[in-house]
């Protein structure tokens, strides 16, 4: 009995394969670009509030580890996803009975 007969439209998982290498690399590049693009606004904000030296120092200090963190995150492989998996379950019902008429060749 298929899952659609019970009104369940979720697809059955047939593999536990990870996303492709290209997809993983694209995701890591996106994270790297986002983190590196945050550094420039931090430096500009730090320069903009130079009159309050301690605030400017805090903002610039936040921007210092961003490149290091971006490289670490970009080089790290993605974690394995723990998700509820819809697997095929054999119902145990046979399609045909065990009694078959056999025609023997003589």
The first five atom37 places (N, CA, C, CB, O) and aatype in JSON, in Angstrom:
{
  "aatype": [20, 20, 20, 20, 20, 20, 20, 20, 20, 20, 20, 20, 20, 20, 20, 20, 20, 20, 20, 20, 20, 20, 20, 20, 20, 20, 20, 20, 20, 20, 20, 20, 20, 20, 20, 20, 20, 20, 20, 20, 20, 20, 20, 20, 20, 20, 20, 20, 20, 20, 20, 20, 20, 20, 20, 20, 20, 20, 20, 20, 20, 20, 20, 20, 20, 20, 20, 20, 20, 20, 20, 20, 20, 20, 20, 20, 20, 20, 20, 20, 20, 20, 20, 20, 20, 20, 20, 20, 20, 20, 20, 20, 20, 20, 20, 20, 20, 20, 20, 20, 20, 20, 20, 20, 20, 20],
  "atom_mask": [
    [1, 1, 1, 1, 1],
    [1, 1, 1, 1, 1],
    [1, 1, 1, 1, 1],
    [1, 1, 1, 1, 1],
    [1, 1, 1, 1, 1],
    [1, 1, 1, 1, 1],
    [1, 1, 1, 1, 1],
    [1, 1, 1, 1, 1],
    [1, 1, 1, 1, 1],
    [1, 1, 1, 1, 1],
    [1, 1, 1, 1, 1],
    [1, 1, 1, 1, 1],
    [1, 1, 1, 1, 1],
    [1, 1, 1, 1, 1],
    [1, 1, 1, 1, 1],
    [1, 1, 1, 1, 1],
    [1, 1, 1, 1, 1],
    [1, 1, 1, 1, 1],
    [1, 1, 1, 1, 1],
    [1, 1, 1, 1, 1],
    [1, 1, 1, 1, 1],
    [1, 1, 1, 1, 1],
    [1, 1, 1, 1, 1],
    [1, 1, 1, 1, 1],
    [1, 1, 1, 1, 1],
    [1, 1, 1, 1, 1],
    [1, 1, 1, 1, 1],
    [1, 1, 1, 1, 1],
    [1, 1, 1, 1, 1],
    [1, 1, 1, 1, 1],
    [1, 1, 1, 1, 1],
    [1, 1, 1, 1, 1],
    [1, 1, 1, 1, 1],
    [1, 1, 1, 1, 1],
    [1, 1, 1, 1, 1],
    [1, 1, 1, 1, 1],
    [1, 1, 1, 1, 1],
    [1, 1, 1, 1, 1],
    [1, 1, 1, 1, 1],
    [1, 1, 1, 1, 1],
    [1, 1, 1, 1, 1],
    [1, 1, 1, 1, 1],
    [1, 1, 1, 1, 1],
    [1, 1, 1, 1, 1],
    [1, 1, 1, 1, 1],
    [1, 1, 1, 1, 1],
    [1, 1, 1, 1, 1],
    [1, 1, 1, 1, 1],
    [1, 1, 1, 1, 1],
    [1, 1, 1, 1, 1],
    [1, 1, 1, 1, 1],
    [1, 1, 1, 1, 1],
    [1, 1, 1, 1, 1],
    [1, 1, 1, 1, 1],
    [1, 1, 1, 1, 1],
    [1, 1, 1, 1, 1],
    [1, 1, 1, 1, 1],
    [1, 1, 1, 1, 1],
    [1, 1, 1, 1, 1],
    [1, 1, 1, 1, 1],
    [1, 1, 1, 1, 1],
    [1, 1, 1, 1, 1],
    [1, 1, 1, 1, 1],
    [1, 1, 1, 1, 1],
    [1, 1, 1, 1, 1],
    [1, 1, 1, 1, 1],
    [1, 1, 1, 1, 1],
    [1, 1, 1, 1, 1],
    [1, 1, 1, 1, 1],
    [1, 1, 1, 1, 1],
    [1, 1, 1, 1, 1],
    [1, 1, 1, 1, 1],
    [1, 1, 1, 1, 1],
    [1, 1, 1, 1, 1],
    [1, 1, 1, 1, 1],
    [1, 1, 1, 1, 1],
    [1, 1, 1, 1, 1],
    [1, 1, 1, 1, 1],
    [1, 1, 1, 1, 1],
    [1, 1, 1, 1, 1],
    [1, 1, 1, 1, 1],
    [1, 1, 1, 1, 1],
    [1, 1, 1, 1, 1],
    [1, 1, 1, 1, 1],
    [1, 1, 1, 1, 1],
    [1, 1, 1, 1, 1],
    [1, 1, 1, 1, 1],
    [1, 1, 1, 1, 1],
    [1, 1, 1, 1, 1],
    [1, 1, 1, 1, 1],
    [1, 1, 1, 1, 1],
    [1, 1, 1, 1, 1],
    [1, 1, 1, 1, 1],
    [1, 1, 1, 1, 1],
    [1, 1, 1, 1, 1],
    [1, 1, 1, 1, 1],
    [1, 1, 1, 1, 1],
    [1, 1, 1, 1, 1],
    [1, 1, 1, 1, 1],
    [1, 1, 1, 1, 1],
    [1, 1, 1, 1, 1],
    [1, 1, 1, 1, 1],
    [1, 1, 1, 1, 1],
    [1, 1, 1, 1, 1],
    [1, 1, 1, 1, 1],
    [1, 1, 1, 1, 1]
  ],
  "atom_positions": [
    [[0.85, -1.16, 0.0], [0.0, 0.0, 0.0], [0.89, 1.23, 0.0], [-0.96, 0.0, 1.21], [1.78, 1.34, 0.85]],
    [[0.69, 2.13, -0.89], [1.55, 3.3, -0.98], [1.11, 4.36, 0.01], [1.54, 3.87, -2.39], [0.02, 4.31, 0.57]],
    [[2.01, 5.32, 0.22], [1.71, 6.37, 1.2], [0.64, 7.32, 0.72], [2.97, 7.15, 1.53], [0.0, 7.99, 1.53]],
    [[0.41, 7.39, -0.61], [-0.62, 8.31, -1.11], [-2.02, 7.76, -0.86], [-0.42, 8.56, -2.59], [-2.98, 8.53, -0.86]],
    [[-2.15, 6.47, -0.65], [-3.47, 5.92, -0.36], [-3.94, 6.33, 1.03], [-3.44, 4.4, -0.47], [-5.14, 6.33, 1.3]],
    [[-3.02, 6.66, 1.89], [-3.38, 7.09, 3.24], [-3.47, 8.6, 3.35], [-2.37, 6.56, 4.24], [-3.67, 9.12, 4.45]],
    [[-3.32, 9.32, 2.25], [-3.41, 10.77, 2.27], [-2.11, 11.45, 2.64], [-4.47, 11.19, 3.22], [-2.1, 12.66, 2.88]],
    [[-1.01, 10.71, 2.71], [0.29, 11.27, 3.07], [1.07, 11.53, 1.78], [1.08, 10.32, 4.02], [1.45, 10.59, 1.09]],
    [[1.3, 12.82, 1.47], [1.98, 13.16, 0.22], [3.48, 13.37, 0.39], [1.38, 14.41, -0.35], [4.15, 13.73, -0.58]],
    [[4.04, 13.14, 1.59], [5.47, 13.34, 1.76], [6.22, 12.26, 1.01], [5.86, 13.33, 3.27], [5.84, 11.09, 1.05]],
    [[7.28, 12.65, 0.3], [8.02, 11.66, -0.48], [8.77, 10.69, 0.42], [9.0, 12.36, -1.42], [9.13, 11.02, 1.55]],
    [[8.99, 9.51, -0.09], [9.72, 8.49, 0.63], [11.2, 8.69, 0.36], [9.26, 7.06, 0.23], [11.61, 8.83, -0.8]],
    [[12.01, 8.72, 1.41], [13.44, 8.9, 1.27], [14.06, 7.59, 0.82], [14.06, 9.38, 2.59], [13.9, 6.56, 1.46]],
    [[14.77, 7.65, -0.3], [15.41, 6.44, -0.79], [16.92, 6.47, -0.6], [15.08, 6.24, -2.25], [17.59, 5.48, -0.89]],
    [[17.46, 7.57, -0.13], [18.89, 7.68, 0.1], [19.16, 8.65, 1.24], [19.63, 8.12, -1.18], [18.35, 9.53, 1.52]],
    [[20.29, 8.47, 1.88], [20.71, 9.39, 2.92], [21.9, 10.21, 2.45], [21.06, 8.64, 4.22], [22.73, 10.64, 3.25]],
    [[21.97, 10.44, 1.15], [23.1, 11.16, 0.56], [23.11, 12.61, 1.01], [23.04, 11.08, -0.98], [22.06, 13.24, 1.2]],
    [[24.29, 13.13, 1.18], [24.49, 14.52, 1.54], [24.27, 15.39, 0.3], [25.91, 14.75, 2.12], [24.28, 14.87, -0.82]],
    [[24.06, 16.68, 0.47], [23.97, 17.57, -0.7], [25.26, 17.47, -1.52], [23.71, 19.04, -0.26], [26.32, 17.12, -0.99]],
    [[25.17, 17.79, -2.78], [26.34, 17.67, -3.65], [27.46, 18.6, -3.19], [25.96, 18.0, -5.11], [27.23, 19.57, -2.45]],
    [[28.67, 18.29, -3.63], [29.83, 19.1, -3.26], [29.67, 20.54, -3.74], [31.12, 18.49, -3.83], [30.04, 21.47, -3.03]],
    [[29.12, 20.71, -4.93], [28.91, 22.06, -5.46], [27.91, 22.84, -4.62], [28.43, 21.99, -6.91], [28.1, 24.03, -4.38]],
    [[26.84, 22.18, -4.18], [25.85, 22.85, -3.33], [26.46, 23.25, -1.99], [24.63, 21.94, -3.11], [26.2, 24.34, -1.48]],
    [[27.26, 22.35, -1.41], [27.91, 22.66, -0.14], [28.88, 23.82, -0.3], [28.65, 21.42, 0.4], [28.94, 24.71, 0.55]],
    [[29.64, 23.81, -1.38], [30.6, 24.89, -1.6], [29.9, 26.23, -1.83], [31.5, 24.56, -2.8], [30.36, 27.27, -1.35]],
    [[28.79, 26.21, -2.55], [28.04, 27.45, -2.77], [27.51, 28.01, -1.45], [26.87, 27.2, -3.75], [27.52, 29.22, -1.24]],
    [[27.04, 27.14, -0.58], [26.55, 27.58, 0.72], [27.68, 28.17, 1.57], [25.88, 26.41, 1.46], [27.49, 29.18, 2.25]],
    [[28.85, 27.53, 1.53], [29.99, 28.05, 2.3], [30.46, 29.39, 1.75], [31.15, 27.04, 2.29], [30.83, 30.28, 2.51]],
    [[30.44, 29.53, 0.43], [30.82, 30.82, -0.17], [29.86, 31.93, 0.24], [30.86, 30.7, -1.7], [30.28, 33.06, 0.51]],
    [[28.58, 31.59, 0.29], [27.57, 32.58, 0.69], [27.81, 33.03, 2.13], [26.15, 31.99, 0.54], [27.75, 34.23, 2.43]],
    [[28.06, 32.08, 3.03], [28.32, 32.43, 4.43], [29.58, 33.28, 4.56], [28.46, 31.16, 5.28], [29.61, 34.24, 5.32]],
    [[30.62, 32.93, 3.8], [31.87, 33.69, 3.83], [31.64, 35.12, 3.36], [32.94, 33.01, 2.95], [32.11, 36.07, 3.99]],
    [[30.91, 35.28, 2.26], [30.66, 36.61, 1.72], [29.85, 37.47, 2.69], [29.92, 36.5, 0.38], [30.11, 38.66, 2.84]],
    [[28.88, 36.86, 3.35], [28.06, 37.61, 4.32], [28.93, 38.09, 5.49], [26.89, 36.73, 4.84], [28.85, 39.24, 5.9]],
    [[29.75, 37.17, 6.02], [30.57, 37.55, 7.17], [31.61, 38.6, 6.8], [31.26, 36.32, 7.76], [31.86, 39.52, 7.58]],
    [[32.21, 38.48, 5.63], [33.21, 39.46, 5.23], [32.56, 40.8, 4.9], [34.0, 38.95, 4.03], [33.17, 41.85, 5.1]],
    [[31.34, 40.78, 4.4], [30.67, 42.04, 4.1], [30.22, 42.77, 5.38], [29.46, 41.79, 3.2], [29.94, 43.97, 5.33]],
    [[30.15, 42.08, 6.48], [29.83, 42.73, 7.76], [31.01, 43.52, 8.32], [29.39, 41.68, 8.77], [30.82, 44.42, 9.14]],
    [[32.21, 43.2, 7.88], [33.39, 43.87, 8.42], [33.45, 45.34, 7.99], [34.66, 43.14, 7.97], [33.77, 46.2, 8.8]],
    [[33.15, 45.62, 6.75], [33.22, 46.99, 6.25], [32.24, 47.92, 6.99], [32.91, 47.02, 4.74], [32.66, 49.0, 7.4]],
    [[30.98, 47.54, 7.17], [30.1, 48.42, 7.96], [30.57, 48.61, 9.39], [28.69, 47.87, 7.96], [30.38, 49.68, 9.97]],
    [[31.18, 47.57, 9.97], [31.71, 47.74, 11.34], [32.83, 48.77, 11.37], [32.22, 46.39, 11.9], [32.88, 49.61, 12.27]],
    [[33.72, 48.72, 10.4], [34.81, 49.69, 10.37], [34.29, 51.1, 10.11], [35.83, 49.31, 9.29], [34.78, 52.06, 10.71]],
    [[33.31, 51.23, 9.23], [32.72, 52.55, 8.96], [31.99, 53.08, 10.19], [31.74, 52.48, 7.76], [32.09, 54.26, 10.52]],
    [[31.26, 52.19, 10.88], [30.55, 52.62, 12.09], [31.55, 53.02, 13.18], [29.63, 51.48, 12.61], [31.31, 53.98, 13.92]],
    [[32.65, 52.29, 13.26], [33.68, 52.65, 14.23], [34.29, 54.01, 13.93], [34.77, 51.59, 14.26], [34.53, 54.8, 14.84]],
    [[34.52, 54.28, 12.65], [35.08, 55.58, 12.26], [34.05, 56.69, 12.45], [35.55, 55.55, 10.79], [34.4, 57.83, 12.76]],
    [[32.76, 56.36, 12.26], [31.71, 57.38, 12.38], [31.53, 57.83, 13.83], [30.38, 56.83, 11.84], [31.18, 58.98, 14.08]],
    [[31.78, 56.94, 14.76], [31.61, 57.36, 16.16], [32.97, 57.49, 16.84], [30.71, 56.36, 16.94], [33.15, 57.02, 17.97]],
    [[33.93, 58.11, 16.17], [35.27, 58.32, 16.72], [35.25, 59.25, 17.93], [36.2, 58.88, 15.66], [36.17, 59.24, 18.75]],
    [[34.2, 60.07, 18.05], [34.13, 60.99, 19.18], [33.9, 60.25, 20.49], [33.03, 62.03, 18.96], [34.34, 60.69, 21.55]],
    [[33.21, 59.14, 20.42], [33.02, 58.28, 21.61], [34.03, 57.15, 21.44], [31.5, 57.74, 21.74], [33.71, 56.11, 20.86]],
    [[35.24, 57.34, 21.93], [36.35, 56.44, 21.63], [36.11, 55.01, 22.08], [37.59, 56.96, 22.26], [36.52, 54.07, 21.39]],
    [[35.46, 54.83, 23.23], [35.25, 53.47, 23.73], [34.25, 52.71, 22.86], [34.76, 53.51, 25.18], [34.4, 51.5, 22.68]],
    [[33.22, 53.39, 22.32], [32.27, 52.74, 21.43], [32.93, 52.4, 20.09], [31.03, 53.65, 21.2], [32.71, 51.33, 19.54]],
    [[33.73, 53.33, 19.58], [34.46, 53.07, 18.34], [35.42, 51.89, 18.51], [35.23, 54.32, 17.9], [35.57, 51.07, 17.6]],
    [[36.06, 51.81, 19.66], [36.98, 50.71, 19.94], [36.26, 49.37, 20.0], [37.72, 50.97, 21.25], [36.76, 48.36, 19.49]],
    [[35.1, 49.35, 20.62], [34.31, 48.11, 20.7], [33.87, 47.65, 19.31], [33.08, 48.31, 21.6], [33.97, 46.47, 18.98]],
    [[33.39, 48.59, 18.5], [32.92, 48.23, 17.16], [34.08, 47.71, 16.3], [32.25, 49.45, 16.48], [33.93, 46.73, 15.58]],
    [[35.22, 48.38, 16.37], [36.39, 47.92, 15.61], [36.87, 46.58, 16.15], [37.53, 48.97, 15.67], [37.29, 45.72, 15.36]],
    [[36.83, 46.37, 17.46], [37.26, 45.1, 18.05], [36.35, 43.95, 17.6], [37.25, 45.2, 19.59], [36.81, 42.82, 17.43]],
    [[35.09, 44.25, 17.39], [34.17, 43.21, 16.89], [34.53, 42.83, 15.45], [32.7, 43.71, 16.96], [34.39, 41.68, 15.06]],
    [[35.0, 43.8, 14.67], [35.31, 43.53, 13.26], [36.63, 42.78, 13.08], [35.37, 44.82, 12.5], [36.85, 42.2, 12.02]],
    [[37.49, 42.77, 14.07], [38.81, 42.14, 13.92], [38.72, 40.62, 13.72], [39.67, 42.44, 15.13], [39.37, 40.11, 12.81]],
    [[37.95, 39.86, 14.52], [37.95, 38.4, 14.32], [37.03, 37.93, 13.17], [37.52, 37.73, 15.6], [36.98, 36.73, 12.89]],
    [[36.32, 38.83, 12.53], [35.39, 38.4, 11.47], [36.07, 37.65, 10.32], [34.67, 39.6, 10.91], [35.54, 36.62, 9.9]],
    [[37.22, 38.1, 9.78], [37.84, 37.33, 8.7], [38.27, 35.93, 9.14], [39.04, 38.08, 8.16], [38.11, 34.97, 8.39]],
    [[38.81, 35.83, 10.34], [39.22, 34.53, 10.87], [38.01, 33.6, 11.01], [39.93, 34.71, 12.22], [38.07, 32.44, 10.62]],
    [[36.93, 34.12, 11.58], [35.72, 33.31, 11.74], [35.13, 32.93, 10.39], [34.68, 34.06, 12.58], [34.64, 31.82, 10.22]],
    [[35.17, 33.85, 9.43], [34.62, 33.57, 8.11], [35.38, 32.44, 7.43], [34.66, 34.83, 7.23], [34.77, 31.58, 6.79]],
    [[36.69, 32.43, 7.56], [37.5, 31.36, 6.96], [37.2, 30.03, 7.64], [39.01, 31.69, 7.06], [37.06, 29.01, 6.97]],
    [[37.12, 30.03, 8.97], [36.82, 28.77, 9.67], [35.45, 28.22, 9.28], [36.87, 28.99, 11.19], [35.32, 27.02, 9.04]],
    [[34.46, 29.07, 9.2], [33.12, 28.62, 8.85], [33.07, 28.17, 7.39], [32.09, 29.73, 9.1], [32.39, 27.2, 7.07]],
    [[33.77, 28.88, 6.51], [33.76, 28.51, 5.09], [34.47, 27.19, 4.83], [34.4, 29.61, 4.26], [34.12, 26.48, 3.89]],
    [[35.46, 26.85, 5.64], [36.2, 25.61, 5.44], [35.61, 24.43, 6.18], [37.63, 25.79, 5.85], [36.05, 23.29, 5.99]],
    [[34.64, 24.67, 7.02], [34.01, 23.6, 7.79], [32.92, 22.95, 6.97], [33.45, 24.13, 9.12], [32.13, 23.63, 6.32]],
    [[32.87, 21.62, 7.0], [31.79, 20.95, 6.27], [30.5, 21.11, 7.04], [32.11, 19.44, 6.04], [30.52, 21.23, 8.27]],
    [[29.38, 21.1, 6.35], [28.1, 21.3, 7.04], [27.78, 20.12, 7.97], [26.97, 21.49, 6.03], [28.16, 18.99, 7.68]],
    [[27.1, 20.39, 9.06], [26.75, 19.3, 9.97], [25.7, 18.4, 9.34], [26.23, 19.85, 11.31], [24.93, 18.82, 8.47]],
    [[25.69, 17.16, 9.79], [24.67, 16.23, 9.3], [23.32, 16.66, 9.85], [24.99, 14.78, 9.71], [23.18, 17.04, 11.01]],
    [[22.33, 16.58, 9.0], [20.99, 17.0, 9.4], [20.29, 15.83, 10.07], [20.18, 17.52, 8.19], [20.3, 14.7, 9.58]],
    [[19.67, 16.13, 11.2], [18.83, 15.13, 11.85], [17.4, 15.52, 11.54], [19.11, 15.05, 13.4], [16.88, 16.52, 12.04]],
    [[16.79, 14.74, 10.73], [15.43, 15.07, 10.31], [14.57, 13.82, 10.38], [15.43, 15.67, 8.88], [15.06, 12.69, 10.31]],
    [[13.31, 14.04, 10.52], [12.37, 12.94, 10.52], [12.31, 12.39, 9.1], [10.96, 13.39, 11.03], [11.99, 13.12, 8.16]],
    [[12.62, 11.14, 8.96], [12.73, 10.54, 7.65], [11.51, 9.69, 7.36], [14.01, 9.71, 7.54], [11.09, 8.88, 8.19]],
    [[10.94, 9.87, 6.19], [9.82, 9.07, 5.74], [10.4, 7.92, 4.93], [8.8, 9.91, 4.91], [10.69, 8.09, 3.75]],
    [[10.55, 6.76, 5.54], [11.15, 5.61, 4.88], [10.06, 4.65, 4.42], [12.14, 4.9, 5.82], [8.96, 4.61, 4.97]],
    [[10.4, 3.89, 3.41], [9.49, 2.87, 2.92], [9.42, 1.74, 3.94], [9.93, 2.33, 1.53], [10.45, 1.27, 4.41]],
    [[8.23, 1.33, 4.27], [8.03, 0.22, 5.2], [7.22, -0.85, 4.5], [7.32, 0.69, 6.51], [6.11, -0.61, 4.02]],
    [[7.79, -2.02, 4.46], [7.12, -3.14, 3.82], [5.95, -3.57, 4.69], [8.1, -4.33, 3.59], [6.1, -3.8, 5.89]],
    [[4.79, -3.69, 4.08], [3.59, -3.99, 4.85], [3.48, -5.46, 5.21], [2.36, -3.56, 4.09], [2.68, -5.83, 6.07]],
    [[4.26, -6.3, 4.56], [4.21, -7.73, 4.87], [3.14, -8.46, 4.1], [3.98, -7.93, 6.34], [3.05, -9.68, 4.2]],
    [[2.34, -7.78, 3.33], [1.3, -8.44, 2.55], [1.89, -8.91, 1.23], [0.1, -7.5, 2.31], [2.66, -8.21, 0.58]],
    [[1.49, -10.13, 0.85], [1.97, -10.65, -0.42], [1.06, -10.15, -1.53], [2.02, -12.19, -0.4], [-0.14, -9.95, -1.33]],
    [[1.64, -9.96, -2.69], [0.85, -9.52, -3.82], [0.0, -10.67, -4.4], [1.76, -8.95, -4.9], [-1.12, -10.46, -4.85]],
    [[0.56, -11.86, -4.37], [-0.15, -13.01, -4.91], [-0.09, -14.14, -3.9], [0.44, -13.46, -6.27], [0.76, -14.14, -3.01]],
    [[-1.01, -15.09, -4.04], [-0.99, -16.25, -3.15], [0.16, -17.16, -3.55], [-2.34, -17.01, -3.2], [0.73, -17.04, -4.63]],
    [[0.49, -18.06, -2.68], [1.62, -18.97, -2.92], [1.28, -20.09, -3.9], [2.07, -19.57, -1.62], [2.2, -20.74, -4.4]],
    [[0.0, -20.34, -4.18], [-0.38, -21.43, -5.08], [-0.41, -20.95, -6.51], [-1.75, -22.0, -4.68], [-1.19, -20.06, -6.86]],
    [[0.42, -21.54, -7.35], [0.48, -21.18, -8.75], [0.36, -22.48, -9.58], [1.8, -20.4, -9.09], [0.84, -23.54, -9.19]],
    [[-0.26, -22.34, -10.68], [-0.33, -23.47, -11.61], [0.97, -23.48, -12.42], [-1.6, -23.38, -12.55], [1.34, -22.49, -13.04]],
    [[1.63, -24.61, -12.4], [2.9, -24.73, -13.09], [2.7, -25.58, -14.33], [3.98, -25.33, -12.16], [2.12, -26.66, -14.27]],
    [[3.19, -25.08, -15.45], [3.15, -25.85, -16.7], [4.56, -26.35, -16.95], [2.6, -24.97, -17.91], [5.5, -25.56, -17.12]],
    [[4.7, -27.65, -16.98], [5.99, -28.23, -17.18], [6.21, -28.54, -18.65], [6.15, -29.48, -16.34], [5.29, -28.94, -19.36]],
    [[7.43, -28.35, -19.08], [7.8, -28.65, -20.46], [8.27, -30.09, -20.51], [8.92, -27.68, -20.98], [9.09, -30.5, -19.7]],
    [[7.74, -30.86, -21.47], [8.15, -32.26, -21.55], [9.02, -32.55, -22.73], [6.96, -33.14, -21.59], [9.44, -33.69, -22.93]]
  ]
}
